[in-house]
XYZ file of C-alpha atoms in Angstrom:
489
model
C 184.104 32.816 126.009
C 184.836 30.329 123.155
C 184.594 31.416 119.697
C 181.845 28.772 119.137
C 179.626 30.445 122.227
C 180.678 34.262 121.250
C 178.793 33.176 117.465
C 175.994 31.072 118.950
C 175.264 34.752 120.728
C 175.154 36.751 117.866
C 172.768 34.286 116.152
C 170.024 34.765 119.040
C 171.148 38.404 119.139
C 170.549 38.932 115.614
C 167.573 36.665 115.385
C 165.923 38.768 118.490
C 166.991 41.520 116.188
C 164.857 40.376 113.175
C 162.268 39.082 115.682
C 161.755 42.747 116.708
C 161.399 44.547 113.514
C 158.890 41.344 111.798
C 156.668 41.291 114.636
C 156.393 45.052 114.759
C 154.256 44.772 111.192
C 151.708 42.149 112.402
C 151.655 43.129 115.834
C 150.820 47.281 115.211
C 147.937 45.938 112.494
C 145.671 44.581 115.382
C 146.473 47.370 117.485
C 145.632 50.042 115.311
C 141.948 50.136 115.474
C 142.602 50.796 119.519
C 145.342 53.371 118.357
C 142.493 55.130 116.297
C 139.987 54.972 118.755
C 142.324 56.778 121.176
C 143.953 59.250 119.261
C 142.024 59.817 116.015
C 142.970 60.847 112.596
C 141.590 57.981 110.764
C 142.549 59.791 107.711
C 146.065 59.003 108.026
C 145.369 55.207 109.266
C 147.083 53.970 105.743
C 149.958 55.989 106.548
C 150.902 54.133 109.991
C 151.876 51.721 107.454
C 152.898 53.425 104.145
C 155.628 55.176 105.764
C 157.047 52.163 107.975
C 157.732 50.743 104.466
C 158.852 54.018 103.284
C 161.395 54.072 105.490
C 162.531 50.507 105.473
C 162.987 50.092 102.240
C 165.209 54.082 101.462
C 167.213 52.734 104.827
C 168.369 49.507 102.868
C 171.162 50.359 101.055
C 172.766 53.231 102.675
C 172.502 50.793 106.050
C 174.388 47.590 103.834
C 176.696 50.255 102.008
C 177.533 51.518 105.535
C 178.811 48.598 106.841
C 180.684 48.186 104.333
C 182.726 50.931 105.250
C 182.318 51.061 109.273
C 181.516 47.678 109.964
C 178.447 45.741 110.708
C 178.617 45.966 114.512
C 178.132 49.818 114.313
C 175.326 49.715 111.725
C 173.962 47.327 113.530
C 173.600 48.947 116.517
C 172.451 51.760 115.266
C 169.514 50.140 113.636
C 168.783 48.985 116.943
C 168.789 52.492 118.320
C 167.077 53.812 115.723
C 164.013 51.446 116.010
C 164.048 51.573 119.588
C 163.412 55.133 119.830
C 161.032 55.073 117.495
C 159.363 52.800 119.245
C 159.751 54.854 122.456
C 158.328 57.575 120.229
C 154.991 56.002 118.824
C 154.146 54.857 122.192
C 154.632 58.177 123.659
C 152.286 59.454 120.572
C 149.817 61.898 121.610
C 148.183 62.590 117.857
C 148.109 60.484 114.678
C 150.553 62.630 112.612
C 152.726 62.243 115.460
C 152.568 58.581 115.282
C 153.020 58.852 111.719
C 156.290 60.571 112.315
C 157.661 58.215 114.995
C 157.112 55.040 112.565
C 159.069 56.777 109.731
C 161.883 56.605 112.222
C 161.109 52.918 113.480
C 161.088 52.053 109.533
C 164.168 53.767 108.987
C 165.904 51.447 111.661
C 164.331 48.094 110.853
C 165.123 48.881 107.172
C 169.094 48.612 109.032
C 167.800 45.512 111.128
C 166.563 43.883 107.544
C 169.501 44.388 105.791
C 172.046 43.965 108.432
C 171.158 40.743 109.700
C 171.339 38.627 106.182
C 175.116 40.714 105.778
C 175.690 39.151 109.319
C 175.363 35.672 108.873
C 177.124 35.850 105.391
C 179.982 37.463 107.292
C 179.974 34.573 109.900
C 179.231 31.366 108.029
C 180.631 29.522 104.639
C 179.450 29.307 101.958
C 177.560 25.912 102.742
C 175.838 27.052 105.637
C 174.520 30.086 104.514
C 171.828 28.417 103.196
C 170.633 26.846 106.395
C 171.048 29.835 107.949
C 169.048 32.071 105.837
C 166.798 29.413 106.453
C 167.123 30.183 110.011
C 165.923 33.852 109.843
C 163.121 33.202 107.345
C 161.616 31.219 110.122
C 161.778 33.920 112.409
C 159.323 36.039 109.729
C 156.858 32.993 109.700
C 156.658 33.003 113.396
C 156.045 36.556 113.655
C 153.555 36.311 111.312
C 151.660 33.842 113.368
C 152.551 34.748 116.883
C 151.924 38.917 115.990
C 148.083 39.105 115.818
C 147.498 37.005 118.604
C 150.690 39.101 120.614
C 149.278 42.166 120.039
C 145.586 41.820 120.723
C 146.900 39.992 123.996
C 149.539 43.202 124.626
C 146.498 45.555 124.091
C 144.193 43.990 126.271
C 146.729 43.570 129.370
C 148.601 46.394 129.071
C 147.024 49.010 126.170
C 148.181 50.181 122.937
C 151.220 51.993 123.681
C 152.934 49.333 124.912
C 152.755 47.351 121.433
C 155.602 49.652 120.575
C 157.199 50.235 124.190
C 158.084 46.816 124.442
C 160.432 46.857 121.709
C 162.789 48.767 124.082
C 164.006 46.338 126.241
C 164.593 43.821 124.322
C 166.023 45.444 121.626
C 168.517 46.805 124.422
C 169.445 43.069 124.883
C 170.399 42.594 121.274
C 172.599 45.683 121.127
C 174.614 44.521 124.393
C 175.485 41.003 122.908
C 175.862 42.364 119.021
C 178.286 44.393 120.824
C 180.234 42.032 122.568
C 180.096 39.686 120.193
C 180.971 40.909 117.136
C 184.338 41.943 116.542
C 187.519 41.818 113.946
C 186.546 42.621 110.401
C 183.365 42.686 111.540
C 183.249 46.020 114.185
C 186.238 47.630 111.971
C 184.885 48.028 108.238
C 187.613 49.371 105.626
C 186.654 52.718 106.741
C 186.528 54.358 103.220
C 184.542 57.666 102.201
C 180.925 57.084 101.549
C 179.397 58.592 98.446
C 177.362 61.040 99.692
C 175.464 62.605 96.613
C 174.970 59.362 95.493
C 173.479 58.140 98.953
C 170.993 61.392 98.830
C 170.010 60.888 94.682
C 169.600 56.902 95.839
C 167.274 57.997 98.633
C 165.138 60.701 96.643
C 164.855 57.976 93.603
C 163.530 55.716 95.409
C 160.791 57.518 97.570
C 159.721 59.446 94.364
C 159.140 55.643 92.726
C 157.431 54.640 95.799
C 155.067 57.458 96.562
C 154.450 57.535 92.556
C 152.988 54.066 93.083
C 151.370 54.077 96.193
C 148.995 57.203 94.242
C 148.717 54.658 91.125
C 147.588 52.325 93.750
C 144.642 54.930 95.527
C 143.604 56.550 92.185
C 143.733 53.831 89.389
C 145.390 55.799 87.022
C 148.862 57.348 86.205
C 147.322 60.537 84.796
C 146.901 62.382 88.078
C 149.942 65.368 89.417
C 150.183 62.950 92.144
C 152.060 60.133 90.368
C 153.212 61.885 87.134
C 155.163 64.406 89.344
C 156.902 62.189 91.510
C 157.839 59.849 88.348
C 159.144 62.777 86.786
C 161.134 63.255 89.598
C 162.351 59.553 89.525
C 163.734 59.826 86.267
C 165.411 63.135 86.733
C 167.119 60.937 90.509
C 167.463 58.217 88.698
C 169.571 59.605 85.665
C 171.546 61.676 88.251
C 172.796 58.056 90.179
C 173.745 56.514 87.531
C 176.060 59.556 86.453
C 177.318 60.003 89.769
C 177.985 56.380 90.392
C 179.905 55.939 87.060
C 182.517 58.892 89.043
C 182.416 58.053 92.988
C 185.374 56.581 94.155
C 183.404 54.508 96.615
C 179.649 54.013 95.004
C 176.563 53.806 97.365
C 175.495 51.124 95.023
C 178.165 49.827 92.937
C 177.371 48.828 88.977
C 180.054 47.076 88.908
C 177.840 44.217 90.780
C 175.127 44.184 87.423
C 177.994 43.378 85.163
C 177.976 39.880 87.250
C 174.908 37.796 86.056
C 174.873 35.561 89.220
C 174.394 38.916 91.002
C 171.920 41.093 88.476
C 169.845 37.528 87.469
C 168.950 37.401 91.326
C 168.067 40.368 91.755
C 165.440 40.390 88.610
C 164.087 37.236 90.566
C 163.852 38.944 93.529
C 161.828 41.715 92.065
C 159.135 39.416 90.162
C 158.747 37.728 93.579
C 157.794 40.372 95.482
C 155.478 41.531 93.084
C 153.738 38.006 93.289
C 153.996 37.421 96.934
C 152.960 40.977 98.228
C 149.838 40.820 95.614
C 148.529 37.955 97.227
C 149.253 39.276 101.011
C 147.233 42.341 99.979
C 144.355 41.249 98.050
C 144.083 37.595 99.282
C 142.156 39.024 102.218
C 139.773 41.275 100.364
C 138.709 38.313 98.443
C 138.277 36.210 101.545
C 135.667 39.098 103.251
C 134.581 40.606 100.108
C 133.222 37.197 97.648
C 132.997 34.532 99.692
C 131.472 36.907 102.594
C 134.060 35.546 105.296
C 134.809 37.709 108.353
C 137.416 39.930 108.672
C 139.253 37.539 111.144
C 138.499 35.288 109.037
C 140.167 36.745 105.655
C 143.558 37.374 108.347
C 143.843 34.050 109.265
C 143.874 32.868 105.176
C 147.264 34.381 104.745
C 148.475 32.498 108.092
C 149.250 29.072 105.631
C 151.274 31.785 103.390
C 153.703 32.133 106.003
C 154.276 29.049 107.022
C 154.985 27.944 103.535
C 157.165 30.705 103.691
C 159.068 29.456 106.666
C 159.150 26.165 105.306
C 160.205 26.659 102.058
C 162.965 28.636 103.198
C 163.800 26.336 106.419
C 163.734 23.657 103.356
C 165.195 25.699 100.452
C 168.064 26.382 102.479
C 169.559 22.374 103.099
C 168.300 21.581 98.959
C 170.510 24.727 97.430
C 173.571 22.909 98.037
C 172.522 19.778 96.269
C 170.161 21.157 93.354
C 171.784 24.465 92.524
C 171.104 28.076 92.235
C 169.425 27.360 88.759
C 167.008 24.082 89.802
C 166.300 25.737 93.810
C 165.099 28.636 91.849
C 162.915 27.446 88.741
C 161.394 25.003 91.329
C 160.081 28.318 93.315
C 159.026 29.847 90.688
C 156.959 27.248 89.740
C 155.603 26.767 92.655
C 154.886 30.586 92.807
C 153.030 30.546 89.179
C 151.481 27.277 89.525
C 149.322 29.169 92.661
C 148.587 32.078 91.144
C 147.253 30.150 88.091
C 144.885 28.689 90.417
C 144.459 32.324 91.704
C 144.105 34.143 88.347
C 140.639 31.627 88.210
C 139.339 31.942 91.219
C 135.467 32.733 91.575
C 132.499 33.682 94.161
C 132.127 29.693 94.280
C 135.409 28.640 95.207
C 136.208 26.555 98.074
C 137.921 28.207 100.597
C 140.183 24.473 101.705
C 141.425 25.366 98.099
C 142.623 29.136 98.718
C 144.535 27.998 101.677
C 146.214 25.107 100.172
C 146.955 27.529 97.053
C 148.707 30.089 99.687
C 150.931 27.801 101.409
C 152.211 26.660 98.010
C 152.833 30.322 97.138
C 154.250 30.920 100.407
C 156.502 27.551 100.026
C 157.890 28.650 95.887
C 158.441 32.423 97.800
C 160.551 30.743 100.492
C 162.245 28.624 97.638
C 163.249 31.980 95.484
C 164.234 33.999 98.767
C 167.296 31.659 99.447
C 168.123 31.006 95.846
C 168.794 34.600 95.591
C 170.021 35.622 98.502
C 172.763 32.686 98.810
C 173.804 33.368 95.360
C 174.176 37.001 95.450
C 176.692 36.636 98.812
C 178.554 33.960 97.291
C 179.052 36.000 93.785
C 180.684 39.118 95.435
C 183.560 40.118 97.308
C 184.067 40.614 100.905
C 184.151 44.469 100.996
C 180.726 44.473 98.877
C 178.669 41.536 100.764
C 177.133 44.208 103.290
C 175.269 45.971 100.128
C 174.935 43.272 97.996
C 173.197 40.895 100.303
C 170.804 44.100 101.280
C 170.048 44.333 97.036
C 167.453 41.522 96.812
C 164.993 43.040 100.045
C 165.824 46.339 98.432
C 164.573 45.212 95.464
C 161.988 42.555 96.251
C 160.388 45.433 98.404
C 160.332 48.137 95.446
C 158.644 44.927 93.060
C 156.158 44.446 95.898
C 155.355 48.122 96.149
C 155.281 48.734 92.374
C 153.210 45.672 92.121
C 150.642 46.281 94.768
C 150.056 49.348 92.886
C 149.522 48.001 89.249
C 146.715 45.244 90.772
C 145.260 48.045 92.846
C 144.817 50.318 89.907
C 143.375 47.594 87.698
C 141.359 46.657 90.518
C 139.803 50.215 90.563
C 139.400 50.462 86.741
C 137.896 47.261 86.266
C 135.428 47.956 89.187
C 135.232 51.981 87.971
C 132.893 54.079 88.921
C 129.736 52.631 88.937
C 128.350 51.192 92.314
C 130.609 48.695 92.788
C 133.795 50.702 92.906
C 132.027 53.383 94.942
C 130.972 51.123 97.840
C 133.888 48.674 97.770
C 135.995 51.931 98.534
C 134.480 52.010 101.933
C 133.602 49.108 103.180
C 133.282 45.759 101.242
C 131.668 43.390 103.839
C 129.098 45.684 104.835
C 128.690 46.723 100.707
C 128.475 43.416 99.435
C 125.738 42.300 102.626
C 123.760 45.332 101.003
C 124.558 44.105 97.619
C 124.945 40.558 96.417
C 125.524 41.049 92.472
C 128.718 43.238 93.506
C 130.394 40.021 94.995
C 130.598 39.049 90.868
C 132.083 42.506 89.827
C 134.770 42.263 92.694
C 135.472 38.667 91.867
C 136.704 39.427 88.250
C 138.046 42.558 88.786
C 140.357 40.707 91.618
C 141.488 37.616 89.512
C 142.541 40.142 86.583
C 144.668 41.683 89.307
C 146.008 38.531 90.344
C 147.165 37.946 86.821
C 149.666 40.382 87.156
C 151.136 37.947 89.958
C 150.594 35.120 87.255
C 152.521 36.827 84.601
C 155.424 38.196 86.682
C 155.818 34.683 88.123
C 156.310 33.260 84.551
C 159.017 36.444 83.678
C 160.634 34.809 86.899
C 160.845 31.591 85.743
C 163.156 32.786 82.675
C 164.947 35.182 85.125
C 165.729 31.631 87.059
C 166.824 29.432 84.085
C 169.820 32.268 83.854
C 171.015 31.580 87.127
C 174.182 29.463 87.562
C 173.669 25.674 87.623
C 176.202 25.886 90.238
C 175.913 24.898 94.206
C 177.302 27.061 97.029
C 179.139 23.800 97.495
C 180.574 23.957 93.652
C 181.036 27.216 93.031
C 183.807 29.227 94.356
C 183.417 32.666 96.167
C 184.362 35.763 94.235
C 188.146 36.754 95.306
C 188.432 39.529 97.883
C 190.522 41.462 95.438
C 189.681 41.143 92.233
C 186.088 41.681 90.939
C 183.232 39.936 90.833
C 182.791 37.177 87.840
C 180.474 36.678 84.862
């Protein structure tokens, strides 16, 4: 097997990889009222979901840091594993808390498929064709976001719930057999150094004290609950304890050496306002859809199907222009994009047009794919070697704590600007049926969602100064960080 054929592999392999884990977010929200019909414990229906992010996101950096040190072949398959038995577990679900428990496991490996794959292709391609190539896998989210719904409606029809999750098995079997005869050297070896283990636990509880601090904000509204304040507390105390043991550790879980490099710490900021503004939209975009204008649910779905194929375009796009405009021009130019639509969001109202939402989402959805290359490229190209595997990981990490963080604020002023009165009370069940019941609640609901959507307005502005810091340079111009010495201003 030629060199040439042995790579071509490992591109489907890891692309079937990323196919798996994307698809498994669309795909389980259409099953899910079937799920609860079968097994119960609506209750913990928000969970099914919480936790798969939980997960994800926590698995990040220990699964980038990892490869660092074992290789990306090992990591990789044990992703694989891990969200393949997961799956195998929520299908074989007899209860909801027992679902609930087998997609904390499936998160926990795609968190590893996430991560993994971007380290991957920096591993296997220059510097000028990463771009292109991160372009590559981008696409593969936009088509899961399209094909899912339709996948798993079809899958639950034919065949029933369980296999929404069961058929993850085989074909994540498939990618482990060619990841693991394709990838070898550097690549299945790793330096094999010592991970930081305190540091990888006071990472992990950090971060899932943040999180569950603002997925409470998010329910109650306010941060003056034992719910949030605890877990913040908490974060602090985690957070202070990282940044003490990382200062020491021989080998850091994440290194802080990588913020002193502004190529490196400017992208991730960027990262971090983006997923605030792109996650706002994907949550609430919907709600406004079924709740003012009084479309249907499948109906409010579908308006978010335009966001992802900007999405895929921008970063199918984003990745060819980054070697002739720059880090610095890619990125202000998605960040414009991303600000000019939520400007139009910020203003929207119970009259507006719904041609105009869609066209505003695909221009979000192109700035988002814009800013997800820009950062990504330009992190992989500002390290060394030895730290690509958990410095390409950073900006998901990061983007997906800004999302989560985000979501939250615009959910809690969402709930205080509804309060509550009648409004707030009925919108917390059901808002088609409330506002069918209720017609001067569509105006309520309408303000109270663009004041949440100018949270996504003013982060997107924050990231175009974050962008105007980023190098002018091209992955074309500007050289790679030195595998031994460290990383640049």
């Amino acid at each position: 097997m030629t060199v040439e054929v042995r790579k071509g592999l490992v591109v489907l392999a890891v692309c079937a990889g990323m196919l798996l884990a994307a698809l498994d977010a669309t795909v389980v929200g259409t099953a899910m009222p079937t799920v609860v019909a079968s097994l119960g414990g609506l209750s913990l229906y928000a969970w099914v979901f919480s936790i798969y992010m939980l997960g994800a996101t926590t698995s990040m950096p220990l699964f980038g840091k990892l490869s660092d040190l074992y290789g990306r072949r090992r990591l990789f398959l044990a992703a694989i594993g891990i969200f393949t038995a997961g799956s195998t577990l929520c299908g074989a679900a007899a209860s909801m808390p027992q679902l609930v428990g087998a997609r904390a496991v499936q998160g926990l490996g795609a968190g590893g498929i996430f991560a993994l794959a971007q380290a991957i292709f920096g591993d296997l391609f220059s510097p000028e064709e990463r771009g292109r190539m991160q372009g590559y896998l981008a696409s593969v989210w936009g088509l899961s976001s399209i094909v899912g719904p339709l996948l798993g409606g079809l899958i639950v029809d034919t065949f029933g719930w369980r296999w929404t999750f069961l058929v993850n098995v085989p074909v994540g079997a498939c990618a482990a057999a060619v990841i693991h005869r394709g990838l070898t050297g550097a690549l299945a070896r790793g330096s094999r150094r010592p991970l930081d283990i305190p540091g990888a636990f006071a990472l992990t509880g950090a971060v899932l004290a943040l999180l569950l601090a603002a997925l409470r904000l998010g329910e109650t509204g306010t941060l003056v609950t034992p719910g949030t304040l605890v877990p913040l507390a908490l974060f602090g105390i985690l957070s202070g304890t990282l940044l003490h043991l990382e200062r020491r550790a021989p080998e850091p879980v994440l290194p802080l050496r990588l913020f002193e490099n502004r190529a490196f710490s400017v992208s991730i900021l960027a990262a971090t306002l983006s997923g605030v503004g792109m996650f706002g939209a994907i949550s609430f975009l919907p709600l406004f859809v079924q709740g003012v204008l009084g479309g249907s649910a499948t109906l409010a779905g579908s308006v978010l199907t335009p966001m992802s194929l900007g999405w895929s375009s921008g970063s199918t796009l984003g990745g060819r222009l980054v070697n002739r405009m720059g880090y610095r021009a890619l990125g202000l130019a998605g960040m414009s994009l991303m600000a000019a639509a939520y400007l139009r969001l910020a203003h929207l109202t119970a009259g507006s047009g719904l041609a105009g939402i869609i066209g505003t989402v695909f221009v979000l959805g192109l700035g988002m794919g814009f800013v997800t290359v820009t950062t990504v490229v330009a992190v992989q190209n500002a390290v060394r070697r030895e730290d690509l595997g958990i410095a390409t990981t950073a900006p998901f990490f990061f983007r997906n704590i800004g999302a989560t963080v985000g979501v939250a604020v615009m959910g809690a002023i969402l709930t205080g600007r509804l309060g509550a009165g009648p409004a707030g009370a009925l919108l917390r069940f059901e808002p088609s049926l409330a506002l069918q019941a209720f017609e001067p609640l569509r105006g309520p609901l309408a303000s109270a969602l663009s004041a949440a959507f100018g949270v996504g307005l003013a982060t997107a502005v924050l990231g175009l100064g974050a962008s105007a810091l980023l190098p002018s340079t091209s992955p074309t111009r500007g050289a790679r960080a030195p595998a031994s010495a460290p990383p640049g201003p």
